[in-house]
Coordinates of C-alpha atoms and ligand atoms in Angstrom, one line a residue:
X8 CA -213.9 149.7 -85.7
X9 CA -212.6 146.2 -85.5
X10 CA -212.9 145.4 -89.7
X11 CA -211.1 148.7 -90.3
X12 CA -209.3 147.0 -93.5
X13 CA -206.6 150.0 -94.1
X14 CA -205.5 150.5 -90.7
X15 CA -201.4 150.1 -92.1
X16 CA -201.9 152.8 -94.8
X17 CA -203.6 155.2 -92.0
X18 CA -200.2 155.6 -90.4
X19 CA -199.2 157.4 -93.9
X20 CA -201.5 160.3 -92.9
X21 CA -199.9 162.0 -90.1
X22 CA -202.9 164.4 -89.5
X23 CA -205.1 161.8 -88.7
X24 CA -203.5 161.6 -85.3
X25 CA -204.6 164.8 -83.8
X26 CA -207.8 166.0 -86.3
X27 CA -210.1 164.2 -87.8
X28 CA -209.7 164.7 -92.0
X29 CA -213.2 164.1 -93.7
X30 CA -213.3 166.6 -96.4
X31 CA -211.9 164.7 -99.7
X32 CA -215.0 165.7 -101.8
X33 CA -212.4 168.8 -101.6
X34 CA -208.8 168.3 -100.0
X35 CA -207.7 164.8 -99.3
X36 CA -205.4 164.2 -96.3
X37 CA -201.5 164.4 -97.2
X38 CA -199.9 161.9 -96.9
X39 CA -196.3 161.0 -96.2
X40 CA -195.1 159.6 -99.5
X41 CA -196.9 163.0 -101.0
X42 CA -194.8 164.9 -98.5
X43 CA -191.4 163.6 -99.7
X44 CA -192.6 164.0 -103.8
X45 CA -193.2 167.7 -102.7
X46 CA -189.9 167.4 -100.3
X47 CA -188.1 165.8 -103.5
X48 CA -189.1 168.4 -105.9
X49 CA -188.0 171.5 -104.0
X50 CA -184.8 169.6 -103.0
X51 CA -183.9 169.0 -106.7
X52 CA -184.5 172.8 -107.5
X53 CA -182.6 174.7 -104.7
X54 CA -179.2 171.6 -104.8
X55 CA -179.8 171.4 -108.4
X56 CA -181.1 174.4 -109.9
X57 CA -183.0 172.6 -112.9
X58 CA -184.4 168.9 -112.8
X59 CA -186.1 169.5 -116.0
X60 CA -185.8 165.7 -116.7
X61 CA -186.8 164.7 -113.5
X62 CA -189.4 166.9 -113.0
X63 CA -190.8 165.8 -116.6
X64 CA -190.8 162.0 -115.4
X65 CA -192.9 162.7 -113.2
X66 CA -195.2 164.3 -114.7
X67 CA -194.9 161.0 -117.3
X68 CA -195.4 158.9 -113.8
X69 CA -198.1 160.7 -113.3
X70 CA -199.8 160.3 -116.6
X71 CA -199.2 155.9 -115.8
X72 CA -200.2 155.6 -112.5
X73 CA -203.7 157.5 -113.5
X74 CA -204.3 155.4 -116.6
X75 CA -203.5 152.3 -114.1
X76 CA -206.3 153.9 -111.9
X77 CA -208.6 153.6 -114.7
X78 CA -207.6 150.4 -117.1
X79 CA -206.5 152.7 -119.8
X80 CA -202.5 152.9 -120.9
X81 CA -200.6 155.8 -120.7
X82 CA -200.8 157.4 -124.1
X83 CA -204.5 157.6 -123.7
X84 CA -204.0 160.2 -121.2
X85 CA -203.3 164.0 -121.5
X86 CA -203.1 166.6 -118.6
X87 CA -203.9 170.5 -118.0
X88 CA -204.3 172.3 -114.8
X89 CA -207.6 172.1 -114.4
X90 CA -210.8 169.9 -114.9
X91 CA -212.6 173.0 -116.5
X92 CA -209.4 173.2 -118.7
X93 CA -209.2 170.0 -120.1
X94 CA -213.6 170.4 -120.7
X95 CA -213.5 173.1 -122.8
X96 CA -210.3 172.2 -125.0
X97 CA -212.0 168.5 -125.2
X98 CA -215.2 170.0 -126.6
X99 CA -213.6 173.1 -128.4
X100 CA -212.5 170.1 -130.7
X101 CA -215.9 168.8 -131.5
X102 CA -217.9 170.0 -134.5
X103 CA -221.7 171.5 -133.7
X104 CA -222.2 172.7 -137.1
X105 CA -224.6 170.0 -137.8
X106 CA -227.6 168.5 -137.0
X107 CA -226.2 166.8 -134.4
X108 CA -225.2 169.6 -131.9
X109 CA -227.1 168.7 -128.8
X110 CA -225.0 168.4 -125.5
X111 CA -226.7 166.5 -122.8
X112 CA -225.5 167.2 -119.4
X113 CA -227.0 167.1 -115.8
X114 CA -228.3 169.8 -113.3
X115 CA -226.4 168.2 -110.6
X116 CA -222.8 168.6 -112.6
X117 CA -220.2 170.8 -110.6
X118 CA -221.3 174.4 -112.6
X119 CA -217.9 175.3 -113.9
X120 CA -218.0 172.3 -116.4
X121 CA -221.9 173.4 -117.3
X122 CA -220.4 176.7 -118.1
X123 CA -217.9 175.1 -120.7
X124 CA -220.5 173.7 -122.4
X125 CA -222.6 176.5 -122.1
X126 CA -219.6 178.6 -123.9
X127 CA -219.9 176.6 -126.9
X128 CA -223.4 177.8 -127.9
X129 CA -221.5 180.4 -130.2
X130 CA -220.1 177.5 -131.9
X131 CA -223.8 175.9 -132.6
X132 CA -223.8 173.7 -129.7
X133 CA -227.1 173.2 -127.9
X134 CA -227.1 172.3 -124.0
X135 CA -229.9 170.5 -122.5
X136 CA -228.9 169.4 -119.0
X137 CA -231.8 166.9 -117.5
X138 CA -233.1 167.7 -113.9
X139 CA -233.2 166.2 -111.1
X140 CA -235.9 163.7 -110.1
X141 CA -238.4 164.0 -107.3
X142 CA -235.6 161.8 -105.3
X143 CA -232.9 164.6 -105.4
X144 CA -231.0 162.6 -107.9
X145 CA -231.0 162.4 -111.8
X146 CA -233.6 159.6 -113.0
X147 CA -231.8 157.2 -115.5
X148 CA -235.0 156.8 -117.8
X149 CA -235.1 160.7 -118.2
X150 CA -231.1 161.0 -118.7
X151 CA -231.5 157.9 -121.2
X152 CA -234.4 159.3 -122.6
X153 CA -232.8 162.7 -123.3
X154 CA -230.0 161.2 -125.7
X155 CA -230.9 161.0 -129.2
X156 CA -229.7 160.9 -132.7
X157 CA -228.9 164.7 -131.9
X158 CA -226.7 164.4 -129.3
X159 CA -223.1 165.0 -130.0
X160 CA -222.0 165.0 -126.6
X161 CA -223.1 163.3 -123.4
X162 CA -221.3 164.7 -120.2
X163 CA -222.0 163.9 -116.3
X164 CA -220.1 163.6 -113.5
X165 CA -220.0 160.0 -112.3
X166 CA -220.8 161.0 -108.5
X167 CA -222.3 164.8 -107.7
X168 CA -220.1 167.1 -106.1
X169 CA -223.2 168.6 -103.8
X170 CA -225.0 165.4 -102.6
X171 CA -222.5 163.0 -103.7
X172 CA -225.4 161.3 -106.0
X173 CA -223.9 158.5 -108.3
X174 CA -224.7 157.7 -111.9
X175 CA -224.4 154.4 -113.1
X176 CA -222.0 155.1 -116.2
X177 CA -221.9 152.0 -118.1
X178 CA -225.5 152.0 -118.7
X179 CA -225.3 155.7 -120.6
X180 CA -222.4 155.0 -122.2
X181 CA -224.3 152.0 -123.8
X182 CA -227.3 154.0 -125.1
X183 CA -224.5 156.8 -126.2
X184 CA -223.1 154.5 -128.4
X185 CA -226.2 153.1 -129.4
X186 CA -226.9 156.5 -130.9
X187 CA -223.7 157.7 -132.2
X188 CA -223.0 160.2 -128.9
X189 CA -219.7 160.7 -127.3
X190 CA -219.6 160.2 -123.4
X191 CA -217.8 162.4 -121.4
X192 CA -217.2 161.2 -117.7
X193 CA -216.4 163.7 -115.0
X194 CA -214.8 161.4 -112.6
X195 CA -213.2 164.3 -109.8
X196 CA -215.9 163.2 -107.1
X197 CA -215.3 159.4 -107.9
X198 CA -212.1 158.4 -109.4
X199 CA -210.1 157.0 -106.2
X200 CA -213.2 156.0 -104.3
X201 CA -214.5 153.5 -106.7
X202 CA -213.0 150.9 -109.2
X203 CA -213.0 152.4 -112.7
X204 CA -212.3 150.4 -116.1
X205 CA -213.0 153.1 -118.8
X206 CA -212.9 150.6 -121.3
X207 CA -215.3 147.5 -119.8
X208 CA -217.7 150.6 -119.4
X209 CA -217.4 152.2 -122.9
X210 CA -216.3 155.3 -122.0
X211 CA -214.5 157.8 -124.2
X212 CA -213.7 160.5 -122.0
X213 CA -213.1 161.0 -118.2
X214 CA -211.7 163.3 -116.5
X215 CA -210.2 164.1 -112.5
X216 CA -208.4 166.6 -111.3
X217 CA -205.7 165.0 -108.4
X218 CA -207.0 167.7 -105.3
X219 CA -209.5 165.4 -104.2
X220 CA -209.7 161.5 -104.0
X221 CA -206.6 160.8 -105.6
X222 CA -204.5 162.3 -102.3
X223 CA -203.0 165.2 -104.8
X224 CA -202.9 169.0 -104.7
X225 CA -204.9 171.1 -107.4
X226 CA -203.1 172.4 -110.2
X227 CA -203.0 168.9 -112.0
X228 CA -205.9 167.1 -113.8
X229 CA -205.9 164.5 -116.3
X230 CA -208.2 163.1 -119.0
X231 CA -208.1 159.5 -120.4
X232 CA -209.4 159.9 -124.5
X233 CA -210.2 156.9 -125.9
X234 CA -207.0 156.3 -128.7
X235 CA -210.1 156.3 -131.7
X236 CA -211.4 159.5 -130.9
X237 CA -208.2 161.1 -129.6
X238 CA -206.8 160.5 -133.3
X239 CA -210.1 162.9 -134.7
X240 CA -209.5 166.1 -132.4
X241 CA -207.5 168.8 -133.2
X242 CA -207.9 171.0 -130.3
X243 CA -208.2 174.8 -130.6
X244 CA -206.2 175.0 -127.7
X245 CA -203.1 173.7 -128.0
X246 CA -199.5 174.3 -127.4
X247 CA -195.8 172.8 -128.0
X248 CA -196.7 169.7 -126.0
X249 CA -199.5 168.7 -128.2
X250 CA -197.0 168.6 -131.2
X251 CA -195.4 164.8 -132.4
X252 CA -191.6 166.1 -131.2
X253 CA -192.6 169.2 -129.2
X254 CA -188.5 169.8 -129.0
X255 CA -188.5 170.4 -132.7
X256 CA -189.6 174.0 -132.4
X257 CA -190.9 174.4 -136.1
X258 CA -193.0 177.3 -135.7
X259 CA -194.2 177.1 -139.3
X260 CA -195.3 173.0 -138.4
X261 CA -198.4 172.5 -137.0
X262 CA -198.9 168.4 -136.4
X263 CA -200.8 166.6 -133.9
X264 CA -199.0 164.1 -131.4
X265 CA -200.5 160.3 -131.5
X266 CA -203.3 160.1 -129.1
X267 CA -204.2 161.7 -126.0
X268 CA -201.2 163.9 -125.8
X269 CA -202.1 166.1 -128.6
X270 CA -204.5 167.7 -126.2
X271 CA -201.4 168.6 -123.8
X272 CA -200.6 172.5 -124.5
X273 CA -197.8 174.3 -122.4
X274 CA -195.2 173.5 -120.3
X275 CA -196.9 170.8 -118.0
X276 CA -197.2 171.6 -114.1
X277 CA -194.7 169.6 -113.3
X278 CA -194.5 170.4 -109.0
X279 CA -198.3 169.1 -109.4
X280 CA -197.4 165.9 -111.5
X281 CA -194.7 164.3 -109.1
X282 CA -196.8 165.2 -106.3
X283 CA -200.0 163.5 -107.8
X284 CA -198.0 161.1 -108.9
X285 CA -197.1 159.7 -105.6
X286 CA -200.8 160.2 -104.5
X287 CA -201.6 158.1 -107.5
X288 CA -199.3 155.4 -106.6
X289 CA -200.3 155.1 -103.2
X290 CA -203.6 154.4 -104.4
X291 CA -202.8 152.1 -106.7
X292 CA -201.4 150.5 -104.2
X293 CA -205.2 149.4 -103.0
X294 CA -207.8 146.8 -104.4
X295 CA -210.3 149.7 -105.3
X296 CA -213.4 147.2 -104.6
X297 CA -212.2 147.2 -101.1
X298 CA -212.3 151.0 -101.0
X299 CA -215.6 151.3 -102.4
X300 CA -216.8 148.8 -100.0
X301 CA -215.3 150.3 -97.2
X302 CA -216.5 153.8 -98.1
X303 CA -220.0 152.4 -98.5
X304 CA -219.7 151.0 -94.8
X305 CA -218.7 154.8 -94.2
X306 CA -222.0 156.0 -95.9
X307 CA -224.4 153.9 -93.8
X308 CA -222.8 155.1 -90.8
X309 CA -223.0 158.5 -91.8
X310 CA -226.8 157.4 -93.4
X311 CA -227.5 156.3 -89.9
X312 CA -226.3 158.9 -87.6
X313 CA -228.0 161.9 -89.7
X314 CA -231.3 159.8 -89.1
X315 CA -230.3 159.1 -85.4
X316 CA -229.6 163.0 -84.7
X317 CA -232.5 164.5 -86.7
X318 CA -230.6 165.9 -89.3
X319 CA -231.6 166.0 -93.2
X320 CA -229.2 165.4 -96.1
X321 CA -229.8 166.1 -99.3
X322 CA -228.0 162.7 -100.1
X323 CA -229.1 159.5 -101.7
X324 CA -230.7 157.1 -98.8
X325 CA -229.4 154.0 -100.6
X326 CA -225.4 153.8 -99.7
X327 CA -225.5 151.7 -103.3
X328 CA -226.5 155.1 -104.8
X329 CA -224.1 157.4 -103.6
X330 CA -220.5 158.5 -103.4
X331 CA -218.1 158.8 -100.3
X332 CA -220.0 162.2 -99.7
X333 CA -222.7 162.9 -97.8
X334 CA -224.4 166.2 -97.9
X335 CA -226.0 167.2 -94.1
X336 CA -228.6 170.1 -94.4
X337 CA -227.1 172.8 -92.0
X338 CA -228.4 176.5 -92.0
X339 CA -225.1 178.4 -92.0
X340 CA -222.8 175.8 -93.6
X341 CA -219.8 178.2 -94.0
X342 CA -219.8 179.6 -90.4
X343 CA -220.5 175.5 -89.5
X344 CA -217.7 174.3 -91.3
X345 CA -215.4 177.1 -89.0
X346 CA -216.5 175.9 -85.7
X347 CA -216.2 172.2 -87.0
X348 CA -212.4 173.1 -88.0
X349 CA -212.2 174.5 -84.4
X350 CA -213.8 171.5 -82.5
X351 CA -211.2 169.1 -84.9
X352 CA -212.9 168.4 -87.4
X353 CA -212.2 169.1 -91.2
X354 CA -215.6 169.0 -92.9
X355 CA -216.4 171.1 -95.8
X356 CA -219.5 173.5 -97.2
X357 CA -221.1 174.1 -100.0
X358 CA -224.3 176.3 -100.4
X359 CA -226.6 175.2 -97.6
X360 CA -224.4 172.0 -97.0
X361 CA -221.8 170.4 -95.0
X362 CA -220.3 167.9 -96.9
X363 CA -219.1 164.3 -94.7
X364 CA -216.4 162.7 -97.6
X365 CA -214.6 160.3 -95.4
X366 CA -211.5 158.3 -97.3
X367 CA -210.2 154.8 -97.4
X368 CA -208.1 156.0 -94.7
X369 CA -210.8 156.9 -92.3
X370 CA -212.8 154.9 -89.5
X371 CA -216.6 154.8 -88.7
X372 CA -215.7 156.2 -85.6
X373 CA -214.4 159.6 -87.0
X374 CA -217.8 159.5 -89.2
X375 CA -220.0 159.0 -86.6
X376 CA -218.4 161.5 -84.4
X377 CA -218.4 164.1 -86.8
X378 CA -221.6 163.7 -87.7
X379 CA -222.7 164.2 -83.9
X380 CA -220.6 167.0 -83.2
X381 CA -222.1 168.7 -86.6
X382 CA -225.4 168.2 -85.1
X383 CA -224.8 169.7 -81.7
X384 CA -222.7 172.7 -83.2
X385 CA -225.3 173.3 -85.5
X386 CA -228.2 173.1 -82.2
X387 CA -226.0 175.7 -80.5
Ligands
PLP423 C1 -217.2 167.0 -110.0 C2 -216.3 168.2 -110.2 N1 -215.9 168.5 -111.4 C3 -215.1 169.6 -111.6 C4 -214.7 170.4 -110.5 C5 -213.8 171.6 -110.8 O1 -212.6 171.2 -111.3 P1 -211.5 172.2 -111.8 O2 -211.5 173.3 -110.7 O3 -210.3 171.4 -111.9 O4 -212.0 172.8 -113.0 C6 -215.1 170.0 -109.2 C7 -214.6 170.8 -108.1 O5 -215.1 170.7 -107.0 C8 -215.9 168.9 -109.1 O6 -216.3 168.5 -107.8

């Protein structure tokens, strides 16, 4: 590929010299700066014994570099371990005692988040998630049309973590406001692969975990909370982190830190936060409209060679309305995604799947390639 735009970062991913890496949808390549964070970490605790302060700095890093990713500013972000973590203290805080209980969320959102929601029914909550269209994707008249006066909570993920289908997020979060609704953004399939200004786009929540796009490990996700809104919640679940000086320990005082970092609760995972914080960095190291563009290059190649093979996907057939992901029909994805590890290739399945989710840091080349060798693996 001649126009390949990131061929200097490439050389940060040392496994892209002997396998080809196409499975960020899911586990992003490591990279070498991630390495040494990890490397840095583990050195500090067996010379050291404690890097408390270090290892907390990190974590603060961490908290920057993903608020950089975004447009937000630090304070506006609070982390947890987990995506589904940070979903069901965010809506544990909301009140569904009223009229307006109603929480509208798609049947293409990764499940574990529709269970959250789905949790909150004891609290009054009612969850409608709109279907998908007769395209495979979620129509954006029906999604529009299913926010109301009665919605207290609208919650999608940006791109789909099956067919990698992309919502246009500015455009809810305009008829959320119009009605009063808060937007929740689940950005774990997009944030990395796309430019994101959560505050251009009116968003008040959005949330990633660092596994995937943003070159981290799991065990780390963040959520930016619009500084308004994060000054309402007082989370169910909370802990010494979400206090205003969590080294006071008053265990008679219960008061909520400024902003996003009430919503932090225990000791942070702080292995997790210097190593996504060096993922983050690296990104942020990139004009994100050059990865999107590059990554939508990737999609027409991987568009094309499903249609030149005779494959299906069960991906948008517009690269402008998808993610990095594309979704190729297979009939025994998990035994596929085996032999495809086997022949080199690091793809990844999901139900009746294989999932293609090339990086900034991959070529057409290794897209096409895959996408070939998938097809006459899955002849065999
Ligand atoms: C879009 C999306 N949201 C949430 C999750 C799950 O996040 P967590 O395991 O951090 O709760 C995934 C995992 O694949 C995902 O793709």
């Amino acid at each position: 590929m001649t126009d390949f735009p990131f061929a200097q970062e490439r050389e940060l991913f040392p496994i892209l010299r002997h396998k080809v890496q196409l499975s960020s949808c899911s586990q992003s390549a490591l990279s070498l700066p991630v390495a040494q964070a990890m490397a840095a970490y583990q050195d500090g605790w067996l010379r050291q014994g404690m890097d408390w302060s270090g290892w907390m700095a990190g974590v603060a890093q961490a908290k920057s570099e993903f608020a950089r990713l975004i447009g937000a500013d630090a304070d506006e972000i609070a982390v947890m371990s987990s995506v589904s973590d940070i979903a069901s203290s965010v809506v544990g805080a909301l009140d569904f005692s009223t009229e307006r209980a109603r929480i509208v969320a798609t049947a293409l959102d990764f499940p574990s988040t529709g269970h959250v929601w789905l949790a909150q029914q004891r609290r009054g909550a009612q969850v409608h998630f709109v279907e998908e269209g007769a395209e495979g994707g979620i129509e954006e008249a029906a999604l529009l049309a299913a926010i109301d006066e009665r919605t207290r909570l609208v919650a999608l993920s940006q791109v789909s973590y099956y067919g990698g289908h992309l919502i246009d997020v500015a455009r809810v979060a305009e008829r959320a406001r119009e009605v009063g609704a808060l937007l929740w953004v689940d950005a774990y399939q997009s944030a990395g692969t796309l430019p994101i200004d959560v505050r251009r786009d009116g968003i008040d929540m959005l949330a990633s975990g660092a596994q995937k796009y943003l070159l981290g490990c799991p065990g780390i996700a963040f959520v930016y909370i619009r500084r308004g809104l994060a000054q309402t919640l007082q989370p169910l679940n909370t802990g010494w982190f979400g206090r205003v000086n969590p080294f006071a320990f008053d265990i008679r005082g219960l008061d909520w830190a400024d902003g996003a970092r009430r919503l932090d609760t225990g000791t942070p995972p702080m292995l997790n936060g210097c190593v996504a914080a060096a993922g983050l960095a690296l990104l942020n190291r990139l004009d994100m409209v050059a990865v999107r563009d590059h990554l939508r290059a990737l999609s027409e190649v991987a568009l094309e060679t499903v249609r030149e093979q005779g494959l299906a996907t069960a991906s948008p057939l517009d690269p402008a309305h998808k993610g990095s992901n594309t979704a190729v029909c297979v009939a025994d994805a998990a035994a596929l995604e085996q032999r495809m590890a086997e022949a080199g290739y690091i793809v990844s399945a999901r139900g009746g799947v294989i999932r293609v989710a090339p990086h900034f840091y991959n070529t057409a080349d290794e897209v096409r390639d895959a996408i070939r060798t998938l097809a006459s693996l899955a002849r065999a």
